[in-house]
mmCIF file of C-alpha atoms in Angstrom:
data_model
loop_
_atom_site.group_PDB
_atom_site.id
_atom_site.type_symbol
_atom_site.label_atom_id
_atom_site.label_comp_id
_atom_site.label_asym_id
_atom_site.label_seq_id
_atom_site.Cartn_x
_atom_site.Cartn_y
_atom_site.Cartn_z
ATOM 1 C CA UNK A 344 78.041 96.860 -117.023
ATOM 2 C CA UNK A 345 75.404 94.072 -117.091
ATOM 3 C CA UNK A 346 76.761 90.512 -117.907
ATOM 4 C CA UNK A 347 75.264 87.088 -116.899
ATOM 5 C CA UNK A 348 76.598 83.962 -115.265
ATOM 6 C CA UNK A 349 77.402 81.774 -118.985
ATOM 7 C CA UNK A 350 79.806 85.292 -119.459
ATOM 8 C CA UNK A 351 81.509 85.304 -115.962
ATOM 9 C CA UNK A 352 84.763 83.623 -116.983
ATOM 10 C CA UNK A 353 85.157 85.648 -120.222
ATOM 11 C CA UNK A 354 84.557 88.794 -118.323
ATOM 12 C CA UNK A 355 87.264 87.954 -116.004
ATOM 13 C CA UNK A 356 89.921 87.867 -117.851
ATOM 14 C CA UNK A 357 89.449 91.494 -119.178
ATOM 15 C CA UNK A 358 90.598 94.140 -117.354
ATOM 16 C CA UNK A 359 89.985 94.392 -113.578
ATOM 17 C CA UNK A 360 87.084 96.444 -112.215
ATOM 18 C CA UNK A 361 86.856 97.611 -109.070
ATOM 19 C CA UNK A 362 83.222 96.841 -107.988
ATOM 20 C CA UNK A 363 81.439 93.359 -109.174
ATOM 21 C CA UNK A 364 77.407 93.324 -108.170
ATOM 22 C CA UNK A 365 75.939 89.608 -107.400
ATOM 23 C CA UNK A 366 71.901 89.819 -106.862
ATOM 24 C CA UNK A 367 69.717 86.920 -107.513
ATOM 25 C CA UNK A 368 68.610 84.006 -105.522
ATOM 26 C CA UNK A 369 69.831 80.910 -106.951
ATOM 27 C CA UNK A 370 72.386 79.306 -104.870
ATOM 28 C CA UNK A 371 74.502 77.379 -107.270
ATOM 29 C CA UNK A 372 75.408 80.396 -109.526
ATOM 30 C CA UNK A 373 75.692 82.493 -106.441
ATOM 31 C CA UNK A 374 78.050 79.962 -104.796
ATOM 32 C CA UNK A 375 80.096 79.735 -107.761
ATOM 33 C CA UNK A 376 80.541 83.558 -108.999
ATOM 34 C CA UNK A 377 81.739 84.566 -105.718
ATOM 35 C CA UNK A 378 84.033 81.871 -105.146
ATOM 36 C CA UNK A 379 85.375 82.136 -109.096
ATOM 37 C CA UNK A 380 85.572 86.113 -108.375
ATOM 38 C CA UNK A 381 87.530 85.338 -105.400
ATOM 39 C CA UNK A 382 89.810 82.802 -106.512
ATOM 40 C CA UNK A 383 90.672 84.955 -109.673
ATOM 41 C CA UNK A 384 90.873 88.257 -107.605
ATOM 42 C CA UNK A 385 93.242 86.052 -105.341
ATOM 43 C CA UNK A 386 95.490 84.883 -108.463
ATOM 44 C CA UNK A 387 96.073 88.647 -108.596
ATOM 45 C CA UNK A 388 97.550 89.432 -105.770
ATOM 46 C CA UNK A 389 94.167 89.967 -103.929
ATOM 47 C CA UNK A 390 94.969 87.830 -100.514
ATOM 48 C CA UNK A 391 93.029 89.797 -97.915
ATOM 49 C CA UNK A 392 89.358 89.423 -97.583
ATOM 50 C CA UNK A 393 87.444 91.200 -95.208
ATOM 51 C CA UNK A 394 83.592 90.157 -95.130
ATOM 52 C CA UNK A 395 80.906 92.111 -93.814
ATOM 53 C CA UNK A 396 76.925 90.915 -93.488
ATOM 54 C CA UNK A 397 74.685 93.736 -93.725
ATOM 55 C CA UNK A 398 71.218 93.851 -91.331
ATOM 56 C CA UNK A 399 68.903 96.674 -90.208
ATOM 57 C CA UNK A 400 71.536 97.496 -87.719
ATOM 58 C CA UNK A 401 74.775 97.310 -89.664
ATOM 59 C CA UNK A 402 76.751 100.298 -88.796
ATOM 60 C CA UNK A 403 77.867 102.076 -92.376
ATOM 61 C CA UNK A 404 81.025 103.554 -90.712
ATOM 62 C CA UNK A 405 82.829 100.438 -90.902
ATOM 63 C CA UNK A 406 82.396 99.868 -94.339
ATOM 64 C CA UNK A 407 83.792 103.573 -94.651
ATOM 65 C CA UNK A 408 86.509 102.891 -92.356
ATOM 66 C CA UNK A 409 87.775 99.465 -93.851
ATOM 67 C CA UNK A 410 87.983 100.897 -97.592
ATOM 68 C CA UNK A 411 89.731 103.727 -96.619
ATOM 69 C CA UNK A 412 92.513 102.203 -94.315
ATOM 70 C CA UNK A 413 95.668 101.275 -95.297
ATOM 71 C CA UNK A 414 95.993 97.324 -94.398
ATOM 72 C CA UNK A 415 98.437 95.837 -93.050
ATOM 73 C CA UNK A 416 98.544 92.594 -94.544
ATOM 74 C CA UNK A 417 98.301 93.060 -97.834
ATOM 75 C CA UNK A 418 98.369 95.909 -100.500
ATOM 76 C CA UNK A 419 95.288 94.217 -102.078
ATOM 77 C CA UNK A 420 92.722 93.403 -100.772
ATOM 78 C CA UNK A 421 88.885 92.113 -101.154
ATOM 79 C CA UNK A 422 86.117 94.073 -98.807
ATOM 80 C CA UNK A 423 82.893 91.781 -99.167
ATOM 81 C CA UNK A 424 79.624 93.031 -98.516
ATOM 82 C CA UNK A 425 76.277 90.198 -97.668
ATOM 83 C CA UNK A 426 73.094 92.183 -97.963
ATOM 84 C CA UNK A 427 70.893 90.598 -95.923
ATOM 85 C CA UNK A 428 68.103 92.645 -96.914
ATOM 86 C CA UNK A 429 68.161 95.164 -100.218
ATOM 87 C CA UNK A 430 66.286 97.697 -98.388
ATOM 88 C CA UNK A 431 69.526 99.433 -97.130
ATOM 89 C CA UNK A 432 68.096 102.959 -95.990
ATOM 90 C CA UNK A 433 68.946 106.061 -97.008
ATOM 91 C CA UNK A 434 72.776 106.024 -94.985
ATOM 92 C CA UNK A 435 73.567 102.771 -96.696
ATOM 93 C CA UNK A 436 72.143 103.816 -100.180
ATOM 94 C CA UNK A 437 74.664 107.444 -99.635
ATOM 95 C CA UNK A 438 77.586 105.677 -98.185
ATOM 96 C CA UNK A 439 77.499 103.204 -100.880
ATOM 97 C CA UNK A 440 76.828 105.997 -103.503
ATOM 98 C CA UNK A 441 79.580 107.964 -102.227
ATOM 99 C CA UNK A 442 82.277 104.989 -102.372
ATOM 100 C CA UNK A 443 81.314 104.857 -106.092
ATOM 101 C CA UNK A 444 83.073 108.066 -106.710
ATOM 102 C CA UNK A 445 86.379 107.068 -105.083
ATOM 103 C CA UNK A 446 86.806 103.548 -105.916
ATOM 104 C CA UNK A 447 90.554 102.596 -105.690
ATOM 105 C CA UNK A 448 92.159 99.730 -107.680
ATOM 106 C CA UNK A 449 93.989 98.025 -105.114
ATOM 107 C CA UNK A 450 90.125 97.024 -103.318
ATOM 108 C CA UNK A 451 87.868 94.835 -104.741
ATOM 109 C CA UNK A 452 83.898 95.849 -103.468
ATOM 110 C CA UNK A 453 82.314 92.619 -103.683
ATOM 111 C CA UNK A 454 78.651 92.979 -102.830
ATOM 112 C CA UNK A 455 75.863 90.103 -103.185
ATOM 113 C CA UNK A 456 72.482 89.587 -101.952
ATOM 114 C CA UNK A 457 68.963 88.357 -102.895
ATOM 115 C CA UNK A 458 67.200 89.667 -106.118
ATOM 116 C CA UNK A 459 66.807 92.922 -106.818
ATOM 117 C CA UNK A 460 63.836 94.621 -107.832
ATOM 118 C CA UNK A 461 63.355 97.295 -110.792
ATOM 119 C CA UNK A 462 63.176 99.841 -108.407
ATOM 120 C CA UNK A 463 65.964 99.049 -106.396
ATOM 121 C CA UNK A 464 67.885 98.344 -109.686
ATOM 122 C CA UNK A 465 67.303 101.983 -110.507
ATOM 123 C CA UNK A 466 68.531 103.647 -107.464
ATOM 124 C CA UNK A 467 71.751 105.670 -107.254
ATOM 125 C CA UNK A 468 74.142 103.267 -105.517
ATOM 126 C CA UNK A 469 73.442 100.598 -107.756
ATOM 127 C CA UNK A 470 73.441 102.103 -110.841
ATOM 128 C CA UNK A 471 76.628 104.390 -109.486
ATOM 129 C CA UNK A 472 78.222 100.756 -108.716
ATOM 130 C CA UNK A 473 77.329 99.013 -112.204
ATOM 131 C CA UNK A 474 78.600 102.394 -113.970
ATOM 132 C CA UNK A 475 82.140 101.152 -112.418
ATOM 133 C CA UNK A 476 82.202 98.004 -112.706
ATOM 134 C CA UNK A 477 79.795 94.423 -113.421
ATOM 135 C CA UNK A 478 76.451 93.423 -112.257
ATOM 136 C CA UNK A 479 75.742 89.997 -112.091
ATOM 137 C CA UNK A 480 71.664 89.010 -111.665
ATOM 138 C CA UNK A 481 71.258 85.667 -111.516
ATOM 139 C CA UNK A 482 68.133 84.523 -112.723
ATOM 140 C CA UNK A 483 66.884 80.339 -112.563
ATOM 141 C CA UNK A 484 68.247 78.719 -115.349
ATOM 142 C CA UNK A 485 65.650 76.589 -117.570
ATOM 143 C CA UNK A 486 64.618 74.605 -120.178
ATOM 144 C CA UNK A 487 66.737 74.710 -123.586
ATOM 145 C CA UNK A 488 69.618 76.830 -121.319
ATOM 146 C CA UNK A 489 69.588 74.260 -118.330
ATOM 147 C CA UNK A 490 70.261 71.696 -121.591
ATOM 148 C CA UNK A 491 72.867 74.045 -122.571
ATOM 149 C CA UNK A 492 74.145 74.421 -119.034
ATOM 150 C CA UNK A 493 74.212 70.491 -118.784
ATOM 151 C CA UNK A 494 76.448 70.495 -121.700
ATOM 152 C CA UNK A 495 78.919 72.897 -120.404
ATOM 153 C CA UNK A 496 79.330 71.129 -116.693
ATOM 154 C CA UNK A 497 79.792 67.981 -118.642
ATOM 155 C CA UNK A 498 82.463 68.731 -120.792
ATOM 156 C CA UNK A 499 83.994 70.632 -117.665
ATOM 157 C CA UNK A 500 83.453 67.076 -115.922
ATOM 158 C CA UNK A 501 84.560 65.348 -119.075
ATOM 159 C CA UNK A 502 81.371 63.108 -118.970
ATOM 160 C CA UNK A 503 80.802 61.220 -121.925
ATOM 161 C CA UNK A 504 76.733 61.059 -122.548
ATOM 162 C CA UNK A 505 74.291 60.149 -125.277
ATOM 163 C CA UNK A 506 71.607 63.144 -125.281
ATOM 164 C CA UNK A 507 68.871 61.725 -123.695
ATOM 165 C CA UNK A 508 70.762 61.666 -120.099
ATOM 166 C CA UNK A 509 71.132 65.271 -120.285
ATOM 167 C CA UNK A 510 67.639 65.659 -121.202
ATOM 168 C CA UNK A 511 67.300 63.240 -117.970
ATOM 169 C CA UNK A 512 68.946 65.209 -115.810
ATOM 170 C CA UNK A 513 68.042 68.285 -116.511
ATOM 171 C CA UNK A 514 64.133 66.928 -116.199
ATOM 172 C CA UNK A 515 64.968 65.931 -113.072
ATOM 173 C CA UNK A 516 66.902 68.304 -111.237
ATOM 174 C CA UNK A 517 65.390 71.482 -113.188
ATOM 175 C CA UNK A 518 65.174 74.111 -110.291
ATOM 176 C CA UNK A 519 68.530 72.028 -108.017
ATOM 177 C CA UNK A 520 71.517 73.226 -109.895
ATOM 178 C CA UNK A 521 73.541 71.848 -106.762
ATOM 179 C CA UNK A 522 72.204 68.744 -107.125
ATOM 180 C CA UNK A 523 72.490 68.575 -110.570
ATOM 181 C CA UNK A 524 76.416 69.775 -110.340
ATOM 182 C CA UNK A 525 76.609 67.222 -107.649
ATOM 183 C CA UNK A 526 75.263 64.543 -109.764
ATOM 184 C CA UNK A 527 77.183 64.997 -112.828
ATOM 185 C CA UNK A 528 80.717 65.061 -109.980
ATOM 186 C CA UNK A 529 79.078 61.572 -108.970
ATOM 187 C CA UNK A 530 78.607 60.519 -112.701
ATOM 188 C CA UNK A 531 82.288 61.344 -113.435
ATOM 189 C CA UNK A 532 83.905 59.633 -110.919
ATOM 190 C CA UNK A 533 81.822 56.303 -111.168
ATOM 191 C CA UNK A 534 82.117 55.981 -115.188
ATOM 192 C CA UNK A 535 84.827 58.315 -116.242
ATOM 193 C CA UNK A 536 85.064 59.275 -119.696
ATOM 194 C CA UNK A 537 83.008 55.600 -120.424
ATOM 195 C CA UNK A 538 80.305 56.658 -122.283
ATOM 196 C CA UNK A 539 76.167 56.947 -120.396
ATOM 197 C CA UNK A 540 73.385 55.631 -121.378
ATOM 198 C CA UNK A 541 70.294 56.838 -120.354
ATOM 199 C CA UNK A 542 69.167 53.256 -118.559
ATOM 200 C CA UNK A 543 72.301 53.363 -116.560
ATOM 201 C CA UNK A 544 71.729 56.894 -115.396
ATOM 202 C CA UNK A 545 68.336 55.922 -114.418
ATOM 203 C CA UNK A 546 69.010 52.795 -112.883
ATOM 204 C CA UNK A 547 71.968 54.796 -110.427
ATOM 205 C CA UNK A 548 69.447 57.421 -109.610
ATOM 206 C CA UNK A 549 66.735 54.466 -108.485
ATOM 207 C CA UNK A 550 69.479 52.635 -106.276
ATOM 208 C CA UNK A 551 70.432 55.443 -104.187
ATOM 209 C CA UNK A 552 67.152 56.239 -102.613
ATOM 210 C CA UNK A 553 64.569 53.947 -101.233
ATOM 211 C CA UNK A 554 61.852 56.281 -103.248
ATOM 212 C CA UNK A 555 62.744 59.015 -106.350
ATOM 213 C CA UNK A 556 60.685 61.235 -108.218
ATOM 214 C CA UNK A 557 60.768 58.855 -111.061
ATOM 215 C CA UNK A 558 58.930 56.039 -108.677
ATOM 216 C CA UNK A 559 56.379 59.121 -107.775
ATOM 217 C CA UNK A 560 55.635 59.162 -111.757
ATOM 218 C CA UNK A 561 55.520 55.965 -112.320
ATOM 219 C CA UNK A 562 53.044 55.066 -109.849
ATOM 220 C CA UNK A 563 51.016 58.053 -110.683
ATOM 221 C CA UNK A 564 50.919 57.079 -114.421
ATOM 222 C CA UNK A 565 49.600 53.290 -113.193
ATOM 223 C CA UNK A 566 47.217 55.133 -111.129
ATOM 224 C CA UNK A 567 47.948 53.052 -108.140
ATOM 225 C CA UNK A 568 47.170 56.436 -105.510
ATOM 226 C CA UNK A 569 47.839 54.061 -102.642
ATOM 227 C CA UNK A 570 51.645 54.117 -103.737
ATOM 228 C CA UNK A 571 52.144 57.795 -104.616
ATOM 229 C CA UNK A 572 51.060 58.630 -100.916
ATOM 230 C CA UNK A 573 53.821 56.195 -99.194
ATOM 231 C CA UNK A 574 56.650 57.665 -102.079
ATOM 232 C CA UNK A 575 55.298 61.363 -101.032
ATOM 233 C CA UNK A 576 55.738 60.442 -97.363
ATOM 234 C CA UNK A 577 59.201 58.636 -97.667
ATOM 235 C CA UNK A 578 60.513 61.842 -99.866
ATOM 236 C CA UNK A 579 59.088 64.210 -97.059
ATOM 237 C CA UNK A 580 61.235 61.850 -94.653
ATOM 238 C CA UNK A 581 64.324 62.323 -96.947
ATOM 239 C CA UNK A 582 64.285 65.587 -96.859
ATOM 240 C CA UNK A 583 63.311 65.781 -100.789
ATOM 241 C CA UNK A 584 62.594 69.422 -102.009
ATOM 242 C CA UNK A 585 58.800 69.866 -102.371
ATOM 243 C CA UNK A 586 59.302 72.481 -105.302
ATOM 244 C CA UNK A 587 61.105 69.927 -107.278
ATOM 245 C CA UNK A 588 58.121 67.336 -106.759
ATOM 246 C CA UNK A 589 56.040 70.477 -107.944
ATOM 247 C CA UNK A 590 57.855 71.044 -110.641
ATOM 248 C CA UNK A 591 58.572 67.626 -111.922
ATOM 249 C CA UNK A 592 54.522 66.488 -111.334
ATOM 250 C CA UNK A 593 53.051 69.478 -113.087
ATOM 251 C CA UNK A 594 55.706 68.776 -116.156
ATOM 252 C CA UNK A 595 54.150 65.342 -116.786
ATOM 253 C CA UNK A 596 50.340 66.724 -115.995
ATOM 254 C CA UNK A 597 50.539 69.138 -118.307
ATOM 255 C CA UNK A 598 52.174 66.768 -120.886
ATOM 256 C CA UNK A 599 49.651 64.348 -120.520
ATOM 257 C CA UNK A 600 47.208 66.846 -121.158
ATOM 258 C CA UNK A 601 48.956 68.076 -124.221
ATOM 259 C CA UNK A 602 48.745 64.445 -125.261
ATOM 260 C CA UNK A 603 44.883 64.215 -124.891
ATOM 261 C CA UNK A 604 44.658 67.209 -127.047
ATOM 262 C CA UNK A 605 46.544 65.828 -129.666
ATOM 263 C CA UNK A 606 44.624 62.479 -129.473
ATOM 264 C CA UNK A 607 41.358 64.558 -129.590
ATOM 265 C CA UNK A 608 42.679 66.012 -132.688
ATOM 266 C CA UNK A 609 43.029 62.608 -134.132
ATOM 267 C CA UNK A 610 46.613 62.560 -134.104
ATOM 268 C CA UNK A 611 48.023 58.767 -134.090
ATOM 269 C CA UNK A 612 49.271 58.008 -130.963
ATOM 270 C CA UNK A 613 52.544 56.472 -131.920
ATOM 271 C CA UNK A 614 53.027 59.666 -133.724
ATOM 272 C CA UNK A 615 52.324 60.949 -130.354
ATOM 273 C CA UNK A 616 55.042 59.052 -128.859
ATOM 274 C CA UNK A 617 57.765 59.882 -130.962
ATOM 275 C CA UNK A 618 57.038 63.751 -130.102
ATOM 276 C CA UNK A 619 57.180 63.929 -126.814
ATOM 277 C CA UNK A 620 59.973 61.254 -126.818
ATOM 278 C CA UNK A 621 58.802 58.688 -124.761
ATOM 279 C CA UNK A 622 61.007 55.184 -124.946
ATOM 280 C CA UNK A 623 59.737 52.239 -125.508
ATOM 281 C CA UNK A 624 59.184 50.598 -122.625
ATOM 282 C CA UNK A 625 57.439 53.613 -120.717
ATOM 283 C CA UNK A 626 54.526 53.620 -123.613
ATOM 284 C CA UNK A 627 52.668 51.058 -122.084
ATOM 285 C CA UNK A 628 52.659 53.366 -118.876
ATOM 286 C CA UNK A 629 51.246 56.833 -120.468
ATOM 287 C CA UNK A 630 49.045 53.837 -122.682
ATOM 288 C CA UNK A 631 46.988 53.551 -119.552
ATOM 289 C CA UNK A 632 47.743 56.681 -118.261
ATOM 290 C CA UNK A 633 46.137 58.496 -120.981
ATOM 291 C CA UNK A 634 43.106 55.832 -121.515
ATOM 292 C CA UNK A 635 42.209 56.591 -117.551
ATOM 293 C CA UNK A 636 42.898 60.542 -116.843
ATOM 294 C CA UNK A 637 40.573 62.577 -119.035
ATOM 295 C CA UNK A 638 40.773 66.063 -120.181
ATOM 296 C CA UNK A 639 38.229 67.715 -116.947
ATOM 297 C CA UNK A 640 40.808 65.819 -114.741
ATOM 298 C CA UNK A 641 43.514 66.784 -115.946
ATOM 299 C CA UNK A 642 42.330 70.150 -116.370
ATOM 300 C CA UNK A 643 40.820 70.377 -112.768
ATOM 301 C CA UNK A 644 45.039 68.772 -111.504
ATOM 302 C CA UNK A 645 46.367 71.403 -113.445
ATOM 303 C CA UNK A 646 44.261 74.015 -111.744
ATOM 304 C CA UNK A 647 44.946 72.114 -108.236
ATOM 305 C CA UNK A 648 48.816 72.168 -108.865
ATOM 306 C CA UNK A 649 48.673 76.438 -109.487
ATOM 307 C CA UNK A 650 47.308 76.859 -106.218
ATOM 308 C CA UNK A 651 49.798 74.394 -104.685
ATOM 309 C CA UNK A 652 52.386 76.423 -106.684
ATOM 310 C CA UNK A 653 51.010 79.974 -104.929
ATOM 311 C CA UNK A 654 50.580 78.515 -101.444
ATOM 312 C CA UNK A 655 54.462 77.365 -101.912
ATOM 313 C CA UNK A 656 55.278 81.199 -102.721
ATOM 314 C CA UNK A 657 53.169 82.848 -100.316
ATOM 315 C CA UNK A 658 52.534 80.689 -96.762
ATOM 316 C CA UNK A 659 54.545 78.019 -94.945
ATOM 317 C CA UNK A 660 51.426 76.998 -93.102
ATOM 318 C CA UNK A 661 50.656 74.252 -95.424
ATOM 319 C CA UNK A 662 52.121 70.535 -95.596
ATOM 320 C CA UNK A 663 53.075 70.626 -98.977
ATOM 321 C CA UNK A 664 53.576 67.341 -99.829
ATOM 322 C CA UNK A 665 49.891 66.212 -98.914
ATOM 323 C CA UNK A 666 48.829 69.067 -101.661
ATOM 324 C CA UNK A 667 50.683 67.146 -103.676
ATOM 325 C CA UNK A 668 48.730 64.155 -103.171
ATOM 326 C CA UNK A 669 45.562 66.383 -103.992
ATOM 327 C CA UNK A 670 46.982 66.904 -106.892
ATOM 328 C CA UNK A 671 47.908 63.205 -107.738
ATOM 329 C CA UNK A 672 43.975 62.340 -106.569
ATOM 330 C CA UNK A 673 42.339 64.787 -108.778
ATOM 331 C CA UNK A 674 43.561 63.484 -112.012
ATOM 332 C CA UNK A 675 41.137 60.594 -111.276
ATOM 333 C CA UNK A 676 39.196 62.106 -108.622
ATOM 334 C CA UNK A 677 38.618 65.610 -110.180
ATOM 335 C CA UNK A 678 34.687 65.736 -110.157
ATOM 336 C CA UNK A 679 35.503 65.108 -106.349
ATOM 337 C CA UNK A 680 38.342 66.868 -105.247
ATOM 338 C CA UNK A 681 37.294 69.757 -107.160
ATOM 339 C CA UNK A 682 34.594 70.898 -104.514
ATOM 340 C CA UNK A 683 36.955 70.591 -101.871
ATOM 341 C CA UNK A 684 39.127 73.573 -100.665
ATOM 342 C CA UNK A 685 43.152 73.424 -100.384
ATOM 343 C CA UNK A 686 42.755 76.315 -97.544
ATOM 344 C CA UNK A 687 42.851 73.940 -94.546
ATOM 345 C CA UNK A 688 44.565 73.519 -90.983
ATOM 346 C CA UNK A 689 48.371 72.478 -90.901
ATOM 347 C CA UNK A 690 49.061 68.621 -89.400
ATOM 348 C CA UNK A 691 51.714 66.716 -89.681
ATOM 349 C CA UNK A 692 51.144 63.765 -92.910
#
C-alpha cells in the first residue's frame, strides 16, 4: 500500500507489516521515516538490526541467508536494506521477488534508496513488496504543504508564532527541511512558548551569519551589484546551498515581474502591496526596485536563472554562484548580458 510521509505515524500504529518501502531523495523525510520506523519497530520487541548497503557487487546470498536464519539475539529482528543504486539486476530484482512470497512476521524488510522511477515502480519486486506491506515515496515538500508542514513541526516544538514567521521560514528554507527543522529546535529553545514575531525571527536569522539570503535580496532590490557579488562570495565561503540561493532569487524575480504586470495593467500599487504582502518598511525597497528593473530585464533574468537551474541538474562543471551573479546583473544589464553565453570554463570566483 502507498501512503506518504504527513500519514507515517497514523500508519504505524495499525497493524504491523512485514515490508515498509522508503524511495525518494529528500533527506529530512528520509532521515526521519527510518528512524520513526525503527524506533516504533524497536518499541515492539524489534531489537536486532542488521543493515546491509547494496552496490553493483552486493552479493544477494546474504540477504537470503540473514532472513532465513534463526538469530541468536533476538526473536525479532530488523534486516535493512540501502540501495545504492535502483538498478538492482535481474538476481536482486528475483531474490527480492522471491522473499515477497515468504515474508515472516518476526523480520522487518526495511529497504530505502533514491527515487524511483515509473518503470522501476512497476517491476515485480516492488510491486510484490508494496502488495505486502507500505511504500513510502518521498517527494520535496512545497508551497501551501511546506506552510502546512511548518505548522505541524511547530506545534510538535510548541512554538508560539504569528503567521507571517511561518510564511518566513518556509520562504527561506523552502528546499532545506533540515535546516528548517533545525531552525524551528533553535527557535524553541531561545523563546519557548513566548510568542514570535516576524522582526524577531528576522533579526536572529541576520545575527548569526556575517551574510544571509535576505542581505542577497536586499541588496539586489537597491540595485547596488557591487554588494550582491561580496554576499554571493561570503555564502560560497559558508558553505551556503547554491539551490537555495536559486530558489529564493528566482522567487523574488519572478514576483517582481508579476508586479510589473500588474502595474502595466494599471493596478494601484499599494493595492499591489497588500497582495503580495510586503510590510511596510520593505515598500520603499521593491519602490525602487520596480521603478529600475523593467519587464525585458526581468524577462531576459528569468530566462538566465532556467539555464542556471538546468546547469545545476545536469553538470558540476560550473561555479554556480557566479551564475548567480549573471542573473543578479541581467535584471539591469539584460540588453547586455543577454548576448553573452553561460557555457564557459570553470575558475574558482
Amino acid at each position: 500500500m502507498r501512503i506518504y510521509h504527513n500519514q507515517l505515524t497514523a500508519t504505524l500504529n495499525k497493524p504491523a507489516v512485514p515490508v515498509w518501502l522508503i524511495f525518494g531523495d529528500e533527506p529530512w523525510q528520509k532521515s526521519n521515516s527510518l528512524s520513526t520506523i525503527k524506533q516504533h519497530y524497536k518499541q515492539q520487541g524489534f531489537d536486532e538490526i542488521i543493515q546491509f548497503t547494496v552496490d553493483d557487487k552486493f552479493d544477494w546470498s546474504q540477504l537470503v541467508q540473514e532472513y532465513q536464519a534463526m538469530s541468536l539475539f533476538a526473536s525479532l529482528r530488523i534486516i535493512e536494506l540501502e540501495l545504492l543504486t535502483n538498478k538492482i539486476g535481474d538476481t536482486g530484482s528475483k531474490i527480492l521477488a522471491d522473499i515477497a512470497q515468504q515474508l515472516v512476521p518476526d523480520v522487518l524488510l526495511l529497504i530505502h534508496g533514491n527515487k524511483l522511477d515509473a518503470p522501476t515502480q512497476k517491476r515485480k519486486w516492488v510491486k510484490a513488496l508494496e502488495s505486502n506491506g507500505y511504500f513510502l515515496p518521498l517527494y520535496d515538500i512545497e508551497g501551501k504543504h511546506l506552510q502546512q508542514w511548518v505548522q505541524k513541526q511547530a506545534r510538535f516544538y510548541q512554538i508560539n508564532m504569528l503567521p507571517d514567521v511561518m510564511l518566513l521560514l518556509a520562504e527561506l528554507f523552502e528546499g532545506n527541511l533540515h535546516a528548517l527543522d533545525q531552525e524551528l529546535q533553535k527557535l524553541a529553545i531561545l523563546f519557548g512558548q513566548q510568542l514570535i514575531i516576524a522582526e524577531q525571527a528576522e533579526q536572529l536569522m541576520i545575527k548569526q551569519a556575517k551574510f544571509n539570503p535576505f542581505q542577497l535580496i536586499d541588496a539586489m532590490l537597491l540595485g547596488d551589484l557591487s554588494k550582491c557579488i561580496s554576499i554571493l562570495d561570503q555564502l560560497q565561503h559558508d558553505g551556503t546551498s547554491a539551490g537555495q540561493l536559486l530558489w529564493f532569487i528566482h522567487k523574488e524575480i519572478k514576483q517582481l515581474n508579476l508586479m510589473q504586470e500588474h502595474i502595466a495593467s494599471g493596478q494601484d500599487i499599494q493595492t499591489i502591496f497588500k497582495e503580495y504582502r510586503i510590510w511596510d518598511k520593505r515598500k520603499p525597497l521593491y519602490q525602487k526596485a520596480l521603478n529600475t528593473m523593467s519587464p525585458p530585464h526581468l524577462a531576459i533574468a528569468l530566462a538566465r536563472i532556467a539555464e542556471v537551474d538546468l546547469t545545476m541538474k545536469t553538470t558540476s562543471d560550473f561555479n554556480v554562484f557566479l551564475l548567480l551573479a549573471d542573473v543578479i546583473t541581467s535584471l539591469f544589464y539584460g540588453e547586455t548580458t543577454k548576448g553573452l553565453s553561460l557555457n564557459y570554463e570553470y575558475g574558482d570566483a
